[in-house]
CSV table of C-alpha atoms and ligand atoms in Angstrom, one decimal:
chain,number,residue,atom,x,y,z
A,1,MET,CA,-86.3,-14.2,-149.3
A,2,PHE,CA,-89.7,-12.4,-148.9
A,3,ASN,CA,-92.3,-14.4,-150.7
A,4,LYS,CA,-95.6,-13.8,-148.9
A,5,LYS,CA,-98.8,-12.6,-150.6
A,6,THR,CA,-99.3,-9.0,-149.8
A,7,ILE,CA,-102.3,-6.6,-150.1
A,8,ASP,CA,-100.8,-5.5,-153.4
A,9,ASP,CA,-101.4,-9.0,-154.8
A,10,ILE,CA,-105.2,-9.1,-154.0
A,11,ASN,CA,-108.3,-7.3,-155.0
A,12,THR,CA,-110.2,-6.1,-152.0
A,13,LYS,CA,-112.8,-3.9,-153.7
A,14,GLY,CA,-116.2,-4.5,-152.0
A,15,LYS,CA,-114.8,-7.3,-150.0
A,16,ARG,CA,-115.1,-7.7,-146.2
A,17,VAL,CA,-111.5,-7.6,-145.0
A,18,LEU,CA,-110.5,-8.6,-141.5
A,19,LEU,CA,-107.3,-6.7,-140.7
A,20,ARG,CA,-105.3,-7.9,-137.7
A,21,CYS,CA,-103.3,-5.0,-136.4
A,22,ASP,CA,-101.1,-4.6,-133.3
A,23,PHE,CA,-102.9,-1.9,-131.4
A,24,ASN,CA,-101.4,-3.1,-128.1
A,25,VAL,CA,-100.4,0.5,-127.2
A,26,PRO,CA,-99.5,1.7,-123.7
A,27,ILE,CA,-102.2,3.5,-121.9
A,28,SER,CA,-101.7,5.8,-118.9
A,29,LYS,CA,-103.4,4.3,-115.7
A,30,GLU,CA,-104.1,7.8,-114.5
A,31,THR,CA,-105.6,9.5,-117.5
A,32,GLY,CA,-106.6,6.6,-119.7
A,33,GLU,CA,-104.8,8.2,-122.6
A,34,ILE,CA,-102.6,6.5,-125.1
A,35,THR,CA,-99.0,7.4,-124.2
A,36,ASP,CA,-97.3,6.1,-127.3
A,37,GLU,CA,-99.2,5.7,-130.5
A,38,ASN,CA,-96.4,4.5,-132.7
A,39,ARG,CA,-98.2,1.2,-133.4
A,40,ILE,CA,-101.4,3.0,-134.4
A,41,VAL,CA,-99.5,5.3,-136.8
A,42,SER,CA,-97.6,2.3,-138.2
A,43,SER,CA,-100.8,0.6,-139.1
A,44,LEU,CA,-102.2,3.6,-141.1
A,45,PRO,CA,-100.7,2.8,-144.5
A,46,THR,CA,-102.4,-0.5,-144.8
A,47,ILE,CA,-105.7,0.8,-143.5
A,48,LYS,CA,-105.6,3.7,-145.9
A,49,LYS,CA,-104.8,1.5,-148.8
A,50,LEU,CA,-107.8,-0.8,-148.0
A,51,ILE,CA,-110.1,2.2,-147.7
A,52,ALA,CA,-108.9,3.7,-151.0
A,53,ASP,CA,-109.5,0.3,-152.6
A,54,GLY,CA,-113.1,0.2,-151.4
A,55,ALA,CA,-112.7,-2.6,-149.0
A,56,LYS,CA,-115.0,-3.0,-145.9
A,57,VAL,CA,-112.4,-2.8,-143.2
A,58,ILE,CA,-112.9,-4.8,-140.0
A,59,LEU,CA,-110.0,-4.1,-137.7
A,60,CYS,CA,-109.0,-6.3,-134.8
A,61,SER,CA,-106.3,-6.5,-132.2
A,62,HIS,CA,-105.5,-7.6,-128.7
A,63,MET,CA,-104.5,-5.3,-125.9
A,64,GLY,CA,-102.7,-6.3,-122.7
A,65,LYS,CA,-103.3,-9.5,-121.0
A,66,PRO,CA,-107.0,-9.7,-119.9
A,67,LYS,CA,-106.8,-13.5,-120.0
A,68,GLY,CA,-110.4,-13.9,-121.2
A,69,VAL,CA,-111.8,-11.5,-118.7
A,70,PRO,CA,-113.1,-8.3,-120.2
A,71,SER,CA,-112.1,-5.1,-118.4
A,72,LYS,CA,-112.7,-1.5,-119.2
A,73,SER,CA,-109.0,-0.5,-118.8
A,74,LEU,CA,-108.1,-2.9,-121.7
A,75,SER,CA,-110.9,-1.8,-124.0
A,76,LEU,CA,-109.8,-0.7,-127.5
A,77,ALA,CA,-112.2,2.3,-127.4
A,78,PRO,CA,-109.4,4.9,-127.1
A,79,VAL,CA,-107.7,3.3,-130.2
A,80,ALA,CA,-110.9,3.6,-132.2
A,81,GLU,CA,-111.0,7.3,-131.3
A,82,ARG,CA,-107.3,7.9,-132.3
A,83,LEU,CA,-107.8,6.0,-135.5
A,84,SER,CA,-110.8,8.1,-136.4
A,85,GLU,CA,-108.7,11.2,-135.9
A,86,HIS,CA,-105.8,9.9,-138.0
A,87,LEU,CA,-108.0,8.7,-140.8
A,88,GLY,CA,-110.3,11.7,-140.8
A,89,LYS,CA,-113.3,9.3,-140.9
A,90,GLU,CA,-115.4,7.4,-138.4
A,91,VAL,CA,-114.0,4.2,-137.1
A,92,ARG,CA,-117.0,2.6,-135.5
A,93,PHE,CA,-116.1,0.8,-132.4
A,94,LEU,CA,-118.0,-2.5,-131.9
A,95,ASP,CA,-118.0,-2.5,-128.1
A,96,TYR,CA,-119.0,-6.1,-127.5
A,97,ASP,CA,-117.1,-8.0,-124.8
A,98,ASP,CA,-117.7,-11.3,-126.7
A,99,VAL,CA,-115.9,-9.6,-129.7
A,100,VAL,CA,-118.0,-11.5,-132.3
A,101,ASN,CA,-121.8,-12.0,-131.9
A,102,ASP,CA,-125.0,-11.7,-134.0
A,103,GLU,CA,-125.1,-8.0,-133.6
A,104,VAL,CA,-121.5,-7.6,-134.8
A,105,LYS,CA,-122.3,-9.9,-137.8
A,106,GLU,CA,-125.3,-7.8,-138.6
A,107,ILE,CA,-123.4,-4.5,-138.5
A,108,VAL,CA,-120.6,-5.9,-140.6
A,109,SER,CA,-123.0,-7.2,-143.2
A,110,ALA,CA,-124.5,-3.7,-143.5
A,111,MET,CA,-121.0,-2.1,-144.1
A,112,LYS,CA,-120.5,0.0,-147.2
A,113,ASP,CA,-117.3,0.0,-149.3
A,114,GLY,CA,-114.6,2.1,-147.5
A,115,ASP,CA,-116.3,1.8,-144.0
A,116,VAL,CA,-114.1,0.9,-141.1
A,117,VAL,CA,-115.0,-0.8,-137.8
A,118,LEU,CA,-112.9,-2.0,-134.9
A,119,LEU,CA,-113.8,-5.1,-132.9
A,120,GLN,CA,-113.2,-5.3,-129.1
A,121,ASN,CA,-110.0,-6.7,-127.7
A,122,THR,CA,-109.6,-10.2,-129.0
A,123,ARG,CA,-108.2,-11.4,-125.7
A,124,PHE,CA,-111.5,-10.7,-124.0
A,125,ARG,CA,-112.2,-14.1,-125.4
A,126,LYS,CA,-110.4,-16.8,-123.5
A,127,GLU,CA,-110.1,-19.0,-126.7
A,128,GLU,CA,-107.9,-16.4,-128.4
A,129,THR,CA,-104.6,-17.3,-126.7
A,130,LYS,CA,-105.3,-21.0,-127.0
A,131,ASN,CA,-105.9,-20.7,-130.7
A,132,GLU,CA,-109.2,-22.5,-130.3
A,133,GLU,CA,-111.1,-23.3,-133.5
A,134,ASN,CA,-114.5,-22.0,-132.5
A,135,PHE,CA,-113.2,-18.4,-132.1
A,136,SER,CA,-111.1,-18.6,-135.2
A,137,LYS,CA,-114.2,-19.7,-137.1
A,138,GLU,CA,-116.2,-16.8,-135.6
A,139,LEU,CA,-113.6,-14.3,-136.7
A,140,ALA,CA,-113.4,-15.9,-140.1
A,141,SER,CA,-117.2,-15.7,-140.5
A,142,LEU,CA,-116.9,-12.0,-140.6
A,143,CYS,CA,-114.8,-11.7,-143.7
A,144,ASP,CA,-113.9,-12.7,-147.2
A,145,ILE,CA,-110.2,-11.9,-146.9
A,146,TYR,CA,-107.9,-11.9,-143.9
A,147,ILE,CA,-104.8,-9.6,-143.7
A,148,ASN,CA,-102.2,-9.8,-141.0
A,149,ASP,CA,-100.4,-6.5,-140.3
A,150,ALA,CA,-99.6,-7.3,-136.6
A,151,PHE,CA,-95.9,-7.9,-136.6
A,152,GLY,CA,-95.8,-7.3,-132.9
A,153,SER,CA,-98.1,-10.3,-132.4
A,154,ALA,CA,-96.6,-12.5,-135.1
A,155,HIS,CA,-94.8,-14.7,-132.5
A,156,ARG,CA,-98.1,-15.8,-131.0
A,157,ALA,CA,-100.1,-18.8,-132.4
A,158,HIS,CA,-103.4,-17.2,-131.4
A,159,CYS,CA,-106.8,-17.3,-133.2
A,160,SER,CA,-106.7,-13.8,-134.6
A,161,VAL,CA,-103.1,-14.2,-135.7
A,162,ALA,CA,-102.8,-17.8,-136.9
A,163,GLY,CA,-105.9,-20.0,-136.4
A,164,VAL,CA,-108.3,-17.7,-138.4
A,165,THR,CA,-106.3,-18.3,-141.6
A,166,ASP,CA,-107.5,-21.9,-141.7
A,167,PHE,CA,-111.0,-20.8,-142.3
A,168,VAL,CA,-110.5,-17.9,-144.8
A,169,ASP,CA,-109.8,-18.6,-148.4
A,170,THR,CA,-107.7,-15.6,-149.1
A,171,ASN,CA,-105.0,-14.1,-146.8
A,172,ALA,CA,-102.1,-11.8,-147.1
A,173,VAL,CA,-99.8,-9.6,-145.1
A,174,GLY,CA,-100.1,-5.8,-144.8
A,175,TYR,CA,-97.5,-3.2,-145.5
A,176,LEU,CA,-96.1,-3.0,-141.9
A,177,MET,CA,-95.7,-6.8,-141.7
A,178,GLU,CA,-94.1,-6.8,-145.2
A,179,LYS,CA,-91.7,-4.0,-144.2
A,180,GLU,CA,-90.7,-5.7,-140.9
A,181,ILE,CA,-90.0,-9.1,-142.6
A,182,ARG,CA,-88.2,-7.5,-145.6
A,183,ILE,CA,-85.9,-5.4,-143.5
A,184,LEU,CA,-85.2,-7.8,-140.6
A,185,GLY,CA,-85.1,-10.8,-142.9
A,186,GLY,CA,-82.9,-9.1,-145.4
A,187,ALA,CA,-80.4,-8.0,-142.8
A,188,LEU,CA,-80.2,-11.6,-141.4
A,189,ASP,CA,-80.1,-13.4,-144.8
A,190,GLU,CA,-77.9,-11.1,-146.9
A,191,PRO,CA,-76.4,-8.4,-144.7
A,192,GLU,CA,-74.0,-6.0,-146.2
A,193,ARG,CA,-70.8,-6.6,-144.3
A,194,PRO,CA,-69.2,-6.0,-141.9
A,195,PHE,CA,-72.4,-7.0,-140.0
A,196,THR,CA,-72.4,-6.0,-136.3
A,197,VAL,CA,-74.9,-7.2,-133.8
A,198,ILE,CA,-75.2,-5.3,-130.5
A,199,LEU,CA,-76.9,-7.1,-127.6
A,200,GLY,CA,-77.7,-5.7,-124.2
A,201,GLY,CA,-80.6,-5.6,-121.8
A,202,ALA,CA,-81.1,-7.2,-118.5
A,203,LYS,CA,-80.6,-10.9,-119.0
A,204,VAL,CA,-78.5,-13.4,-120.8
A,205,SER,CA,-81.3,-16.0,-120.5
A,206,ASP,CA,-83.6,-13.7,-122.5
A,207,LYS,CA,-81.2,-13.5,-125.4
A,208,ILE,CA,-79.6,-17.0,-125.6
A,209,GLU,CA,-81.5,-18.0,-128.8
A,210,VAL,CA,-80.6,-14.7,-130.4
A,211,ILE,CA,-76.9,-15.1,-129.6
A,212,ASP,CA,-77.0,-18.7,-130.8
A,213,ASN,CA,-78.5,-17.7,-134.1
A,214,LEU,CA,-76.5,-14.5,-134.7
A,215,ILE,CA,-73.1,-15.8,-133.8
A,216,ASN,CA,-73.4,-17.8,-137.0
A,217,LYS,CA,-74.1,-14.7,-139.1
A,218,ALA,CA,-72.4,-11.6,-137.6
A,219,ASP,CA,-68.9,-10.4,-138.0
A,220,THR,CA,-68.9,-8.6,-134.8
A,221,LEU,CA,-71.0,-9.4,-131.7
A,222,ILE,CA,-71.1,-6.7,-129.0
A,223,ILE,CA,-72.4,-7.5,-125.5
A,224,GLY,CA,-73.4,-4.8,-123.2
A,225,GLY,CA,-76.1,-4.0,-120.6
A,226,GLY,CA,-76.9,-6.1,-117.6
A,227,MET,CA,-76.1,-9.4,-119.4
A,228,ALA,CA,-72.5,-8.3,-119.9
A,229,TYR,CA,-71.7,-8.9,-116.2
A,230,THR,CA,-72.2,-12.6,-116.5
A,231,PHE,CA,-69.6,-12.6,-119.3
A,232,ILE,CA,-67.3,-10.5,-117.2
A,233,TYR,CA,-67.8,-12.9,-114.3
A,234,ALA,CA,-67.1,-15.8,-116.6
A,235,LYS,CA,-63.8,-14.3,-117.4
A,236,GLY,CA,-62.9,-14.5,-113.8
A,237,TYR,CA,-63.5,-11.0,-112.6
A,238,GLY,CA,-65.5,-9.9,-109.5
A,239,ILE,CA,-68.6,-8.0,-110.4
A,240,GLY,CA,-69.9,-6.9,-107.0
A,241,LYS,CA,-73.6,-6.6,-106.8
A,242,SER,CA,-74.1,-6.5,-110.6
A,243,LEU,CA,-76.6,-8.6,-112.4
A,244,LEU,CA,-75.4,-12.2,-112.5
A,245,GLU,CA,-76.9,-15.3,-113.9
A,246,ALA,CA,-74.4,-17.8,-112.4
A,247,ASP,CA,-76.0,-20.7,-114.2
A,248,LYS,CA,-75.1,-19.0,-117.5
A,249,THR,CA,-71.4,-18.7,-116.8
A,250,GLN,CA,-70.6,-21.8,-118.8
A,251,TYR,CA,-72.7,-20.6,-121.6
A,252,ALA,CA,-70.9,-17.3,-121.7
A,253,LEU,CA,-67.5,-19.2,-121.8
A,254,ASP,CA,-68.8,-21.4,-124.6
A,255,MET,CA,-69.9,-18.4,-126.6
A,256,MET,CA,-66.6,-16.6,-126.2
A,257,LYS,CA,-64.8,-19.8,-127.4
A,258,LYS,CA,-67.2,-20.3,-130.2
A,259,ALA,CA,-66.7,-16.7,-131.4
A,260,GLU,CA,-63.0,-17.2,-131.4
A,261,GLU,CA,-63.2,-20.5,-133.4
A,262,LYS,CA,-65.5,-18.8,-135.9
A,263,GLY,CA,-63.5,-15.7,-136.3
A,264,VAL,CA,-66.4,-13.6,-135.0
A,265,LYS,CA,-65.2,-10.6,-133.0
A,266,LEU,CA,-66.9,-10.7,-129.6
A,267,LEU,CA,-66.6,-7.5,-127.7
A,268,ILE,CA,-67.5,-7.1,-124.0
A,269,PRO,CA,-67.1,-4.1,-121.8
A,270,VAL,CA,-63.6,-3.1,-120.7
A,271,ASP,CA,-64.9,-0.6,-118.2
A,272,THR,CA,-68.2,0.1,-116.5
A,273,VAL,CA,-70.1,2.7,-114.6
A,274,VAL,CA,-70.9,1.3,-111.1
A,275,ALA,CA,-73.2,2.7,-108.5
A,276,LYS,CA,-73.5,2.0,-104.8
A,277,ASP,CA,-77.3,1.4,-105.2
A,278,PHE,CA,-79.8,0.8,-107.9
A,279,ASP,CA,-80.8,4.5,-107.9
A,280,ASN,CA,-80.1,7.4,-110.2
A,281,ASP,CA,-78.9,9.5,-107.4
A,282,ALA,CA,-76.6,6.9,-105.8
A,283,GLU,CA,-72.9,7.5,-105.7
A,284,HIS,CA,-71.4,6.3,-109.0
A,285,PHE,CA,-68.1,6.3,-110.8
A,286,THR,CA,-66.3,4.4,-113.6
A,287,VAL,CA,-63.9,1.5,-113.1
A,288,ASP,CA,-62.1,-1.0,-115.4
A,289,ILE,CA,-63.8,-4.4,-115.2
A,290,GLU,CA,-60.8,-5.7,-113.3
A,291,ASN,CA,-61.6,-3.3,-110.4
A,292,ILE,CA,-65.4,-3.5,-109.7
A,293,PRO,CA,-65.8,-2.9,-106.0
A,294,ASP,CA,-67.8,-5.5,-104.1
A,295,ASP,CA,-70.3,-3.0,-102.7
A,296,THR,CA,-71.3,-1.6,-106.2
A,297,LEU,CA,-73.3,-2.7,-109.2
A,298,GLY,CA,-72.7,-2.1,-112.9
A,299,VAL,CA,-75.3,0.2,-114.3
A,300,ASP,CA,-73.8,1.4,-117.7
A,301,ILE,CA,-70.8,0.9,-119.9
A,302,GLY,CA,-67.8,3.2,-119.4
A,303,GLU,CA,-66.1,5.7,-121.6
A,304,LYS,CA,-63.5,3.3,-122.9
A,305,THR,CA,-66.1,0.8,-123.7
A,306,ILE,CA,-68.2,3.4,-125.5
A,307,GLU,CA,-65.1,4.1,-127.6
A,308,LEU,CA,-64.5,0.4,-128.3
A,309,PHE,CA,-68.1,-0.3,-129.2
A,310,THR,CA,-68.7,2.8,-131.3
A,311,ASN,CA,-65.5,2.3,-133.3
A,312,ALA,CA,-66.7,-1.2,-134.3
A,313,ILE,CA,-70.1,0.2,-135.2
A,314,LYS,CA,-68.5,2.9,-137.4
A,315,GLU,CA,-66.8,0.2,-139.4
A,316,SER,CA,-70.1,-1.6,-140.1
A,317,LYS,CA,-72.4,-1.7,-143.0
A,318,THR,CA,-75.2,-3.4,-141.2
A,319,VAL,CA,-76.0,-3.0,-137.5
A,320,ILE,CA,-78.8,-4.7,-135.5
A,321,TRP,CA,-79.2,-3.6,-132.0
A,322,ASN,CA,-81.3,-5.2,-129.3
A,323,GLY,CA,-81.1,-4.3,-125.6
A,324,PRO,CA,-79.9,-1.2,-123.8
A,325,MET,CA,-76.3,-0.8,-122.7
A,326,GLY,CA,-77.3,0.3,-119.2
A,327,VAL,CA,-80.2,1.3,-116.9
A,328,PHE,CA,-81.1,4.0,-119.4
A,329,GLU,CA,-84.4,4.7,-117.6
A,330,MET,CA,-82.2,6.5,-115.0
A,331,PRO,CA,-80.6,9.6,-116.7
A,332,ASN,CA,-77.2,9.1,-115.0
A,333,TYR,CA,-76.9,5.7,-116.5
A,334,ALA,CA,-78.1,6.4,-120.1
A,335,LYS,CA,-74.9,7.6,-121.6
A,336,GLY,CA,-73.8,4.3,-123.1
A,337,THR,CA,-77.2,3.6,-124.6
A,338,GLU,CA,-77.3,7.2,-126.0
A,339,ALA,CA,-73.8,6.9,-127.5
A,340,ILE,CA,-74.7,3.7,-129.3
A,341,ALA,CA,-78.0,5.3,-130.6
A,342,LYS,CA,-76.1,8.4,-131.7
A,343,THR,CA,-73.4,6.5,-133.6
A,344,MET,CA,-75.9,4.3,-135.3
A,345,ALA,CA,-77.9,7.3,-136.3
A,346,GLU,CA,-74.8,9.0,-137.9
A,347,ILE,CA,-73.3,6.2,-139.9
A,348,ASP,CA,-74.0,5.3,-143.5
A,349,ALA,CA,-75.2,1.7,-143.0
A,350,VAL,CA,-78.4,-0.3,-142.6
A,351,THR,CA,-79.4,0.3,-138.9
A,352,ILE,CA,-82.1,-1.7,-137.3
A,353,ILE,CA,-83.5,-1.6,-133.7
A,354,GLY,CA,-85.3,-4.6,-132.4
A,355,GLY,CA,-86.8,-5.1,-128.9
A,356,GLY,CA,-89.3,-3.1,-126.9
A,357,ASP,CA,-87.1,-1.2,-124.5
A,358,SER,CA,-84.4,-0.6,-127.1
A,359,ALA,CA,-87.0,0.9,-129.5
A,360,ALA,CA,-88.4,3.0,-126.6
A,361,ALA,CA,-84.9,4.2,-125.7
A,362,VAL,CA,-84.0,5.2,-129.3
A,363,ASP,CA,-87.3,7.0,-129.8
A,364,GLN,CA,-87.1,8.8,-126.5
A,365,MET,CA,-83.6,10.0,-127.3
A,366,GLY,CA,-84.8,11.3,-130.6
A,367,TYR,CA,-82.8,9.0,-132.9
A,368,GLY,CA,-85.7,6.8,-134.2
A,369,GLU,CA,-86.1,8.7,-137.4
A,370,LYS,CA,-82.4,8.4,-138.3
A,371,MET,CA,-82.4,4.6,-138.2
A,372,THR,CA,-83.2,2.4,-141.2
A,373,HIS,CA,-85.8,0.7,-139.2
A,374,VAL,CA,-87.1,0.6,-135.6
A,375,SER,CA,-89.1,-2.6,-135.3
A,376,THR,CA,-92.6,-2.3,-133.9
A,377,GLY,CA,-92.4,-5.8,-132.6
A,378,GLY,CA,-90.8,-6.2,-129.2
A,379,GLY,CA,-91.0,-9.9,-128.5
A,380,ALA,CA,-91.6,-10.7,-132.1
A,381,SER,CA,-88.5,-9.0,-133.3
A,382,LEU,CA,-86.5,-10.9,-130.8
A,383,GLU,CA,-87.9,-14.2,-131.9
A,384,PHE,CA,-87.3,-13.2,-135.5
A,385,LEU,CA,-83.7,-12.5,-134.6
A,386,SER,CA,-83.6,-16.0,-133.0
A,387,GLY,CA,-84.3,-17.4,-136.4
A,388,VAL,CA,-87.5,-19.2,-135.4
A,389,ASP,CA,-90.6,-19.2,-137.7
A,390,LEU,CA,-93.2,-16.8,-136.4
A,391,PRO,CA,-96.7,-18.4,-136.5
A,392,GLY,CA,-98.3,-15.2,-137.7
A,393,VAL,CA,-96.0,-15.2,-140.7
A,394,SER,CA,-96.1,-18.9,-141.4
A,395,ALA,CA,-99.9,-18.8,-141.5
A,396,VAL,CA,-100.0,-16.4,-144.4
A,397,ASP,CA,-99.9,-17.9,-147.9
A,398,GLU,CA,-97.0,-17.5,-150.2
A,399,LYS,CA,-97.3,-15.8,-153.5
B,401,ADP,P1,-85.5,-5.1,-125.1
B,401,ADP,O1,-86.9,-4.9,-124.6
B,401,ADP,O2,-85.0,-4.0,-126.0
B,401,ADP,O3,-85.3,-6.5,-125.7
B,401,ADP,P2,-84.6,-5.9,-122.5
B,401,ADP,O4,-86.0,-6.0,-122.0
B,401,ADP,O5,-83.8,-7.2,-122.7
B,401,ADP,O6,-84.5,-5.0,-123.8
B,401,ADP,O7,-83.7,-5.1,-121.4
B,401,ADP,C1,-84.1,-3.8,-121.0
B,401,ADP,C2,-83.8,-3.6,-119.6
B,401,ADP,O8,-82.5,-3.9,-119.3
B,401,ADP,C3,-84.0,-2.1,-119.2
B,401,ADP,O9,-85.1,-2.0,-118.4
B,401,ADP,C4,-82.7,-1.8,-118.5
B,401,ADP,O10,-82.8,-1.0,-117.4
B,401,ADP,C5,-82.1,-3.1,-118.2
B,401,ADP,N1,-80.7,-3.0,-118.0
B,401,ADP,C6,-79.7,-2.7,-118.9
B,401,ADP,N2,-78.5,-2.7,-118.3
B,401,ADP,C7,-78.7,-3.1,-117.0
B,401,ADP,C8,-77.8,-3.2,-115.9
B,401,ADP,N3,-76.5,-3.0,-116.0
B,401,ADP,N4,-78.3,-3.6,-114.7
B,401,ADP,C9,-79.7,-3.8,-114.7
B,401,ADP,N5,-80.5,-3.7,-115.7
B,401,ADP,C10,-80.1,-3.3,-116.8
B,402,MG,MG1,-87.8,-5.5,-122.8
């Protein structure tokens, strides 16, 4: 159950509010432009609410992995610019590589109600990812209230996500964080049934914790994508040059057995698109899983599998999807992923997308708007689905 303090529970008028957002947006190496501003747009409701309430808004975020070494290419300057445009007011960018210093403190202390500033990339400080007290304290010294709206960073125990809360009296979650926890948490805790979970993506090993957790909750578990070939292999079929994690064969067998014991329907592909090479233009065709030629690799689910999977989805009242069904970045191998996205978009059910590549696929194919929720947290949504406590969520006070 959702029980965190939110910005609706606190009075921010005239207060200095440090708002942790997830502005870790992709930036084009060639042009320096932001190529996907979904995370910026998703943060706007909370920022607008704080401005409207007359808070002094101090924004912070990390970007990329500078590992404590400031670099121009990972500066948040372009984010400040986009934010200013979206908000229709100046977001002053405090371009200091040490993030917090005396000048920053001075500027913040001179802020007026409704003003907005953005600190430099918190990971320009090496202490950030080590959750070291000194930087947490520096961040805390800037504010009266701390608000975490960075769901995409909630799985990290870092200063600006977790440590800072130890040194600020009042903290809360923002609207985006609230929405993510309510929707993902609600689907896991009290799903309307039948509850179907679709897992795909490259590797079984990336998703073991998710499978372990969800096999106890779902009615149907669908396995596609690169990870499916380890399951197919475990059943005794040849998989040619397809992705294989041989050391996960026993795990796959255990899961299939566990599903049977628990009465969970576990679906794996019955046919697959195979290609001669890992290339969009390579020779490719569809075969049943019993007949995968040695010199090919599986790149997408086949037509029969699409039918099998989408029929199960259509019977569901809650569907969570993580991990593409094939190498969707190559148009010839995107059909399976597209069919799942389309079916989820069409059904009358709670539909949730978690995972960075899955969210990108769904948005790119134009189905994002038709889902109940596309999570903004890649790694964080995965960890959430694994059932582990996220440090950035745990750190925030309960009501
Ligand atoms: P997410 O980010 O949504 O959690 P993953 O990172 O686990 O998803 O997986 C995404 C990647 O899996 C994509 O880059 C996709 O190309 C790859 N993938 C899917 N199916 C296959 C396959 N059959 N062979 C190789 N890679 C695959
Ligand atoms: Mg990914």
